[in-house]
Short mmCIF file of C-alpha atoms in Angstrom, two decimals:
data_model
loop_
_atom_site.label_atom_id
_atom_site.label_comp_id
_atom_site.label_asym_id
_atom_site.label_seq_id
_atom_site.Cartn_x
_atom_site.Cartn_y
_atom_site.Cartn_z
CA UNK A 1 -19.92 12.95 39.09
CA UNK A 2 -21.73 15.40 36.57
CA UNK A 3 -21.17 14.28 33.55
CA UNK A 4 -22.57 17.25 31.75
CA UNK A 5 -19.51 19.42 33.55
CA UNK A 6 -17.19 16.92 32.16
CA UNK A 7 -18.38 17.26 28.87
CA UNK A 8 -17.95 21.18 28.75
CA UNK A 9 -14.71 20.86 29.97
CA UNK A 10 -13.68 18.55 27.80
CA UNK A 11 -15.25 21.21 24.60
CA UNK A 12 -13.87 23.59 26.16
CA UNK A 13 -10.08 22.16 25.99
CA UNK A 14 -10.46 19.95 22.72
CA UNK A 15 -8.94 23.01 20.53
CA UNK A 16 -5.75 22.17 21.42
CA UNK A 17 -6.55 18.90 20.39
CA UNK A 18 -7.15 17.06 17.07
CA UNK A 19 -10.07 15.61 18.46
CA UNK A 20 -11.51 19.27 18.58
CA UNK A 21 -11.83 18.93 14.92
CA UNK A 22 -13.97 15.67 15.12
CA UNK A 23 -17.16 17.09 13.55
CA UNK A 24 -15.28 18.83 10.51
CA UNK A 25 -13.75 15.36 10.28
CA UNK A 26 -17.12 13.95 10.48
CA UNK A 27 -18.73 16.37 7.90
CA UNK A 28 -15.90 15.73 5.82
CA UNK A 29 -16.83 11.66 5.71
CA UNK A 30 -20.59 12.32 6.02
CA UNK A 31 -20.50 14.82 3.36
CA UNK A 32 -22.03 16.90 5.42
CA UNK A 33 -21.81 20.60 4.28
CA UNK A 34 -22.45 22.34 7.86
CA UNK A 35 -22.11 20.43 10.95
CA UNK A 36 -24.69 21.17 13.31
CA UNK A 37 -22.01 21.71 15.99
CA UNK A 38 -18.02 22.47 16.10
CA UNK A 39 -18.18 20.58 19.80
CA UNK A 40 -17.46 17.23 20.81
CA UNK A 41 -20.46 16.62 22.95
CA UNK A 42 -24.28 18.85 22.50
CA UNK A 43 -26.85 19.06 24.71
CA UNK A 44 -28.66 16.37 22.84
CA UNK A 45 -26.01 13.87 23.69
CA UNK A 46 -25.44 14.27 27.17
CA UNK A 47 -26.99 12.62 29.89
CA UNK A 48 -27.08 11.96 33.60
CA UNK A 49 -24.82 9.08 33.44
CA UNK A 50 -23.15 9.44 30.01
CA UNK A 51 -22.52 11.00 26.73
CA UNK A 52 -21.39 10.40 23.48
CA UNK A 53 -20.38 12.63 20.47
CA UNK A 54 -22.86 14.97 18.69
CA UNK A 55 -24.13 12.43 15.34
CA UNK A 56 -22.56 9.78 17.27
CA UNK A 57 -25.78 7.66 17.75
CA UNK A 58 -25.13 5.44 14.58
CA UNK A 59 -21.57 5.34 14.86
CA UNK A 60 -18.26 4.52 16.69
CA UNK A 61 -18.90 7.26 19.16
CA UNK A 62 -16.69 8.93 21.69
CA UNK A 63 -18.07 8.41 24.95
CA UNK A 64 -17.85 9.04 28.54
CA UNK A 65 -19.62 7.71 31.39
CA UNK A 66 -20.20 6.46 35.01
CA UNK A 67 -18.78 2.67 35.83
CA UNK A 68 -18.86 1.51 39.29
CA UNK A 69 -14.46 2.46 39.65
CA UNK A 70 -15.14 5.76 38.09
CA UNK A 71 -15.32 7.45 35.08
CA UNK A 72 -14.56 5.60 31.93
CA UNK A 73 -13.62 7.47 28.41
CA UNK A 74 -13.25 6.33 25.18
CA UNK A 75 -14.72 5.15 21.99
CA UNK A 76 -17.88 2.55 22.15
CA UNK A 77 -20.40 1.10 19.93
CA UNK A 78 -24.55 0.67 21.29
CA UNK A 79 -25.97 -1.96 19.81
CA UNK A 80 -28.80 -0.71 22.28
CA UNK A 81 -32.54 -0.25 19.95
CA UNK A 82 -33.82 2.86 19.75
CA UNK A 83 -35.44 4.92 16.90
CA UNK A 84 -32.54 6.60 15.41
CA UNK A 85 -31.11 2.69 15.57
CA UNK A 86 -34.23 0.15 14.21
CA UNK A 87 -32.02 -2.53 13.80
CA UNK A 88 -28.46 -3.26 14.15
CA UNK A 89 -26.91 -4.34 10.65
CA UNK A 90 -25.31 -1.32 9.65
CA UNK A 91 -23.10 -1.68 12.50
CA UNK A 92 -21.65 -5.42 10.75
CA UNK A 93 -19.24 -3.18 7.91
CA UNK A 94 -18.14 -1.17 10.65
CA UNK A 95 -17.52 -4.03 12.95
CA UNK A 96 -15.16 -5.65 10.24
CA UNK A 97 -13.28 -2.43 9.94
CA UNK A 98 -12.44 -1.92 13.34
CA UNK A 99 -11.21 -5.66 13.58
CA UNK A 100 -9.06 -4.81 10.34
CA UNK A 101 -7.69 -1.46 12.11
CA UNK A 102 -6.66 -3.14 15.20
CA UNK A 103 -4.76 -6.16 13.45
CA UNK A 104 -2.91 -3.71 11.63
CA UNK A 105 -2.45 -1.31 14.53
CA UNK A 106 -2.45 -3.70 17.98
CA UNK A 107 1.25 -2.36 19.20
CA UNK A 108 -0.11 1.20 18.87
CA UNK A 109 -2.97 0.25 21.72
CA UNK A 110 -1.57 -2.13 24.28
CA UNK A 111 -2.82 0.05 27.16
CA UNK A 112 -6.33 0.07 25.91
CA UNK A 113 -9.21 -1.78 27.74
CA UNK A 114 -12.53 -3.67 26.41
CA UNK A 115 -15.37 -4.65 28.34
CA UNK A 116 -19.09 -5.20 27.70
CA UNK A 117 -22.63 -3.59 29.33
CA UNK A 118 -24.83 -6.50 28.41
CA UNK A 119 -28.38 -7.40 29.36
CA UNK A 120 -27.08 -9.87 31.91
CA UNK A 121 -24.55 -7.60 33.41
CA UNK A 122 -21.17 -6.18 32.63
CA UNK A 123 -18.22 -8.55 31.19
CA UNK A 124 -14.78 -8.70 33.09
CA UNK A 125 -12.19 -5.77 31.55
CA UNK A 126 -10.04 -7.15 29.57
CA UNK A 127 -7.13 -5.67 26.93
CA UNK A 128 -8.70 -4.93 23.88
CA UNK A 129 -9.41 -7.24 21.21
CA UNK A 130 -11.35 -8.19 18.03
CA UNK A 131 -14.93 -7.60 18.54
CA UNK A 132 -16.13 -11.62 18.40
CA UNK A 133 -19.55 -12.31 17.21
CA UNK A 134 -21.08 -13.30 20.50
CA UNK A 135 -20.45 -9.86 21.48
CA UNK A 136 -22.61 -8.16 18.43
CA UNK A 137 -26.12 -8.88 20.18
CA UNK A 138 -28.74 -6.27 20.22
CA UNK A 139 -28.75 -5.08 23.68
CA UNK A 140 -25.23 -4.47 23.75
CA UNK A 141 -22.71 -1.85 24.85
CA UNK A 142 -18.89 -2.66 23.51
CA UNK A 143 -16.45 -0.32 25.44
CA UNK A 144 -12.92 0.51 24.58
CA UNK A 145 -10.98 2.63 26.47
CA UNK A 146 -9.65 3.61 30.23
CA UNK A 147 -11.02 4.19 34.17
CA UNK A 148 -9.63 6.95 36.53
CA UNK A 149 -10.99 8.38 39.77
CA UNK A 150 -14.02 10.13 39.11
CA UNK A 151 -12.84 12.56 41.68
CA UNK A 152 -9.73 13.36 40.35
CA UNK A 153 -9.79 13.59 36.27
CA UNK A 154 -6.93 14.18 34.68
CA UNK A 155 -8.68 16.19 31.63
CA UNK A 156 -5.78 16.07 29.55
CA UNK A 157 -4.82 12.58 29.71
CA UNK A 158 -8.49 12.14 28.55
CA UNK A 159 -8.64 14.41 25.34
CA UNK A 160 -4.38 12.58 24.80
CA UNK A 161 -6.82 9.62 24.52
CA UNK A 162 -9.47 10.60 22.27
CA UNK A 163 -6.37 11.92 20.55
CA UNK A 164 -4.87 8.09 20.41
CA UNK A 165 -8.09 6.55 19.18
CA UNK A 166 -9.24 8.83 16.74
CA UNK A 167 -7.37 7.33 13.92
CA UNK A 168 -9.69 4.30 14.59
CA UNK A 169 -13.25 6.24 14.21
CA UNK A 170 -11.81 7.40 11.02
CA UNK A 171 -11.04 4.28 9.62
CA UNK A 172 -14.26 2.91 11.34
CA UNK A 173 -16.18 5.77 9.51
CA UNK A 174 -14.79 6.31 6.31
CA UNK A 175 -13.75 4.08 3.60
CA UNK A 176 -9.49 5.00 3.86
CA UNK A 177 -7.24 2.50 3.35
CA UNK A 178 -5.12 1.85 6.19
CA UNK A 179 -2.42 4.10 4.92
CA UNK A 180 -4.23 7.23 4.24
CA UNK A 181 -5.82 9.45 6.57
CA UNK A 182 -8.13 12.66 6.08
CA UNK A 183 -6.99 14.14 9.37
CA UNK A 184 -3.74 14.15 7.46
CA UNK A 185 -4.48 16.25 4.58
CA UNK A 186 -3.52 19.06 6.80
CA UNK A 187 -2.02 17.76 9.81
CA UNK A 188 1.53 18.11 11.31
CA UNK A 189 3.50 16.66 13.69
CA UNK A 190 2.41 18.28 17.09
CA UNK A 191 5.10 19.53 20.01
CA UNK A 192 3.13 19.83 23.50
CA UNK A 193 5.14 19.89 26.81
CA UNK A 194 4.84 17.63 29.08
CA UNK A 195 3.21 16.99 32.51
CA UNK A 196 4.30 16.03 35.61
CA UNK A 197 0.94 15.00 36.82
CA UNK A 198 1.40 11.62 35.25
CA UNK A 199 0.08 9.21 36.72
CA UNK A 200 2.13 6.16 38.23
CA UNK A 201 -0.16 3.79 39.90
CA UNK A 202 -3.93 2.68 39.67
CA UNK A 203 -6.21 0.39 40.90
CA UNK A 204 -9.42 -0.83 39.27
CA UNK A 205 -11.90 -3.50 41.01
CA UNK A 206 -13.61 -6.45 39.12
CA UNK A 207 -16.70 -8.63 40.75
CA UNK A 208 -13.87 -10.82 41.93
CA UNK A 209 -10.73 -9.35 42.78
CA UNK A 210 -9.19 -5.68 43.21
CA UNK A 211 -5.54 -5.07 42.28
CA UNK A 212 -3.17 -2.41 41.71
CA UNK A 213 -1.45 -2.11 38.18
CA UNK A 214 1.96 -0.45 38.42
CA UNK A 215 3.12 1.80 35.64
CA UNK A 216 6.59 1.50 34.86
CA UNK A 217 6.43 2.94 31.19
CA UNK A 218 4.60 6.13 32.92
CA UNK A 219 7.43 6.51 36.10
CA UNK A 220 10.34 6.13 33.29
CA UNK A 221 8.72 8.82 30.73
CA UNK A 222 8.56 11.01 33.61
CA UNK A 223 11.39 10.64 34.77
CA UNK A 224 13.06 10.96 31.34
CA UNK A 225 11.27 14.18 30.95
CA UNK A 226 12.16 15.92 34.29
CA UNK A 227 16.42 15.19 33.17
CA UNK A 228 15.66 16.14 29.73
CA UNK A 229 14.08 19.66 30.85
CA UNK A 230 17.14 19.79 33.33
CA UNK A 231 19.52 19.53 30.63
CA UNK A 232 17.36 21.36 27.13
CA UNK A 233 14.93 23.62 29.55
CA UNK A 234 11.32 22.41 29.88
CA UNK A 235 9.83 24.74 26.98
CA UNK A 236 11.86 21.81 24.97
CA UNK A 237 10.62 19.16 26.15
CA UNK A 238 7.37 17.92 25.55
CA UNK A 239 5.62 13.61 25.97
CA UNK A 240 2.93 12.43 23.70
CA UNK A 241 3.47 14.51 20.96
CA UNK A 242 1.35 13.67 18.36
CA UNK A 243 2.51 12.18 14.43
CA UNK A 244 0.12 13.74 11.81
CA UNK A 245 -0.77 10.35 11.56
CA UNK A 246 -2.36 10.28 14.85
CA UNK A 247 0.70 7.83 16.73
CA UNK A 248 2.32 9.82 19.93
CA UNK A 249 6.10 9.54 20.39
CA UNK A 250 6.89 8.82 24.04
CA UNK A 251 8.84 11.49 24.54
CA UNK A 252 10.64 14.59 22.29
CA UNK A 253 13.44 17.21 22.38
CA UNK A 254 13.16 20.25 19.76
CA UNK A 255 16.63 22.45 19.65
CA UNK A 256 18.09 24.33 17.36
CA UNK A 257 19.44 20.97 14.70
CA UNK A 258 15.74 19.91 14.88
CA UNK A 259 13.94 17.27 16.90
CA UNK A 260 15.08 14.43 18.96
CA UNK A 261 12.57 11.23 19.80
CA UNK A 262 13.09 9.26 21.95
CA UNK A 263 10.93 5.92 22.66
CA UNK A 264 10.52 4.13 25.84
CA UNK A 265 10.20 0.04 26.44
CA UNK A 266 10.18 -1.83 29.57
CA UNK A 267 10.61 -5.08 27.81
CA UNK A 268 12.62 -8.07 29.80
CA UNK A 269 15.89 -7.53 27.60
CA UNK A 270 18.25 -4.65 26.20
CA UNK A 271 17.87 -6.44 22.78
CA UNK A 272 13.86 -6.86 23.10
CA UNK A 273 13.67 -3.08 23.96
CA UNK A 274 15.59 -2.36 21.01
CA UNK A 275 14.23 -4.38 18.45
CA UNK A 276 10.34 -2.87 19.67
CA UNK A 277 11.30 0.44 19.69
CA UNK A 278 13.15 0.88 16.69
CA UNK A 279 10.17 -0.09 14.21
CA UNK A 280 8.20 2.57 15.77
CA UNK A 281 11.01 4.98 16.15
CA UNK A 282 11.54 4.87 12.07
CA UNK A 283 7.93 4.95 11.26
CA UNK A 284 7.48 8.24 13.54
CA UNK A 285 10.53 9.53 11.91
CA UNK A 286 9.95 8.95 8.07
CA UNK A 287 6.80 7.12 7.14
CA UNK A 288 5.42 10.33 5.45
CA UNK A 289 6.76 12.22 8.33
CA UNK A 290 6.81 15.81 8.25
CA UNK A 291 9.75 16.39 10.64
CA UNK A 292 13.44 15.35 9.92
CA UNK A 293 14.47 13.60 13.81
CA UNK A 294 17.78 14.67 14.41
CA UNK A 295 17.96 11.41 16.82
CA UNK A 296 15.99 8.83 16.92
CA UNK A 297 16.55 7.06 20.66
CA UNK A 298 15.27 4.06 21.95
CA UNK A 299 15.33 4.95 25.94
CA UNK A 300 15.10 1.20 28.63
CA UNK A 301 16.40 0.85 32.17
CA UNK A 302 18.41 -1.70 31.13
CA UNK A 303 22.71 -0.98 31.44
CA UNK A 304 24.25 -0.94 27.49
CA UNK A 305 26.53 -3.75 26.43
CA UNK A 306 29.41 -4.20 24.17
CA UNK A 307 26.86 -6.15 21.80
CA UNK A 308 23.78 -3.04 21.76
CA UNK A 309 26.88 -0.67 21.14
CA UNK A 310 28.32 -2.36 17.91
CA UNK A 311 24.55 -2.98 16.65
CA UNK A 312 23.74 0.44 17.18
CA UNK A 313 27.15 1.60 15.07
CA UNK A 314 26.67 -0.28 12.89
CA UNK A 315 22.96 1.21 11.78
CA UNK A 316 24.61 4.64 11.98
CA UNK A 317 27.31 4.00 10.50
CA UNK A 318 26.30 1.42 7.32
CA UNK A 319 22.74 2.49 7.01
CA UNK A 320 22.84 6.24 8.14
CA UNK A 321 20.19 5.81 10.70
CA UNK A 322 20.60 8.25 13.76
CA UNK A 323 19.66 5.18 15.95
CA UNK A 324 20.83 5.56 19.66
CA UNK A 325 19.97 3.82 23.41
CA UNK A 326 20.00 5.78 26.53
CA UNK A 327 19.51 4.09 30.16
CA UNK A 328 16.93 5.98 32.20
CA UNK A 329 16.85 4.23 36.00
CA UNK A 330 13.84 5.70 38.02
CA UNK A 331 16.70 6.95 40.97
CA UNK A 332 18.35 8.61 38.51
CA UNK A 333 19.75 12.38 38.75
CA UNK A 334 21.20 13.06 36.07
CA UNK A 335 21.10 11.63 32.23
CA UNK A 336 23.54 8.99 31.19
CA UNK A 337 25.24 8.75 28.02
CA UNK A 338 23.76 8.20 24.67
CA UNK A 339 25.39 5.36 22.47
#
């Protein structure tokens, strides 16, 4: 694995990416009138086995790096001494905020992973949580992010996920409330098509035990994609398309009335899908959106009933929300009906 290949890759992609702007973000926090570099990763910051963002010493840094499964990417904190870090007490404020920001913010990260390089060895990986204070020990590397193959990197997926988390280096780094952003001040809602390279299944090993994880949310967005670029075209279609608040809808149609998002749930229930999805559905759609959803659809493999279908009127209807449920089954071939 050469790490500093991944890295200029990575550059060389992230301007099609909001986390290409990360060091005007970082100059606008730092009040820094010139950043040193416009690229995610400098020469300074790479090495054999890992790298983290250019400044990124003293902060919440973007990182990538070797693990024993593969290559892991993501955000970390070093609480590892070195000159440019004397001592680690500066790194208590940001702690707190990053607790804050993932309270707030937990739904938005449920496929994110934690784990810990300590002086004794590496913890087990876990979902991610609150950083406890056991964990903030000089010495320490806190990790929060995702594996894949080091052999096969999906380079896209990786800059989608410095995409996801770099809402929380803002908040981490700045003093924003949780409601305000500074990537906002001139960002948009983003349309990017999808890919069919998704991946489905994965396996990752621990000391103990090596298992495969199965993703269902993954097989029914692509498979909701593929019929919805049979039916709009695939230049319509796009998955993860970025909020200019830094969320991703699952999946979006753009046509000539507008946009149409549509968000996925493989929850145990019809009702349980819907009441998840329809939270995030609104706040995509008008929590200082800049886009106008012509649908908003909450999208399950479970079949509609009689009870979903007079709910679901009834928010049209009563409340004028364009709330609407559409069954995708992973054998499907064509796209069932909307109610």
């Amino acid at each position: 694995m050469d790490i500093r290949e991944i890295c200029n890759e990575l550059n060389r992609r992230s301007k099609h990416y909001q986390v290409g702007k990360l060091q005007r973000l970082r100059a606008k926090i730092k009040d820094i009138t010139r950043p040193k570099t416009l690229k995610i990763f400098s020469d300074q910051t790479i090495n054999e086995d890992w790298a983290f963002h250019s400044g990124g010493r003293t902060e919440l840094q973007f990182n990538i790096g070797t693990e024993r499964e593969g290559l892991r990417y993501g955000l970390a904190l070093s609480l590892q001494l070195s000159r440019t870090l004397p001592d680690i007490s500066d790194f208590e404020f940001k702690i707190l905020r990053f607790n804050e920001y993932l309270l707030a913010n937990i739904h938005d990260l449920d496929n994110i992973k934690m784990w810990v390089h300590s002086p004794s060895g590496r913890s087990e990986i876990k979902k991610i949580s609150e950083i406890k204070l056991p964990q903030f020990q000089e010495g320490n590397f806190i990790f929060f992010g995702l594996l894949c193959d080091a052999d096969n990197i999906d380079y896209e997926h990786v800059l989608k996920t410095f995409d996801h988390l770099l809402p929380i280096y803002e908040y981490v780094e700045s003093n924003v409330s949780l409601n305000e952003s500074i990537l906002s001040d001139n960002a948009s809602f983003t349309f990017s098509g999808f890919s069919e390279d998704k991946k489905l299944n994965g396996t990752y090993s621990s000391p103990a035990k090596k298992f495969e994880v199965k993703f269902k949310h993954n097989e029914l967005q692509l498979k909701l994609c593929q019929l919805l670029s049979n039916k709009y075209g695939v230049v319509n279609v796009g998955d993860e398309c970025l909020t200019k608040f830094g969320t991703r809808v699952d999946a979006v149609v753009k046509n000539a009335e507008g946009f149409i998002f549509y968000e996925i749930k493989t929850n145990s229930t019809l009702k349980l899908c819907i009441r998840e999805a329809l939270g995030q559905l609104l706040e995509y759609g008008y929590w200082g959106s800049d886009v106008a959803p012509q649908k908003l659809v909450v999208v399950g493999d479970h079949p509609v009933n009689e009870v979903a279908i007079k709910y679901l009127r009834k928010l049209r209807d009563e409340f004028n929300l364009p709330i609407y449920y559409q069954r995708v089954g992973i054998n499907d071939n064509t796209l069932s009906k909307m109610y």
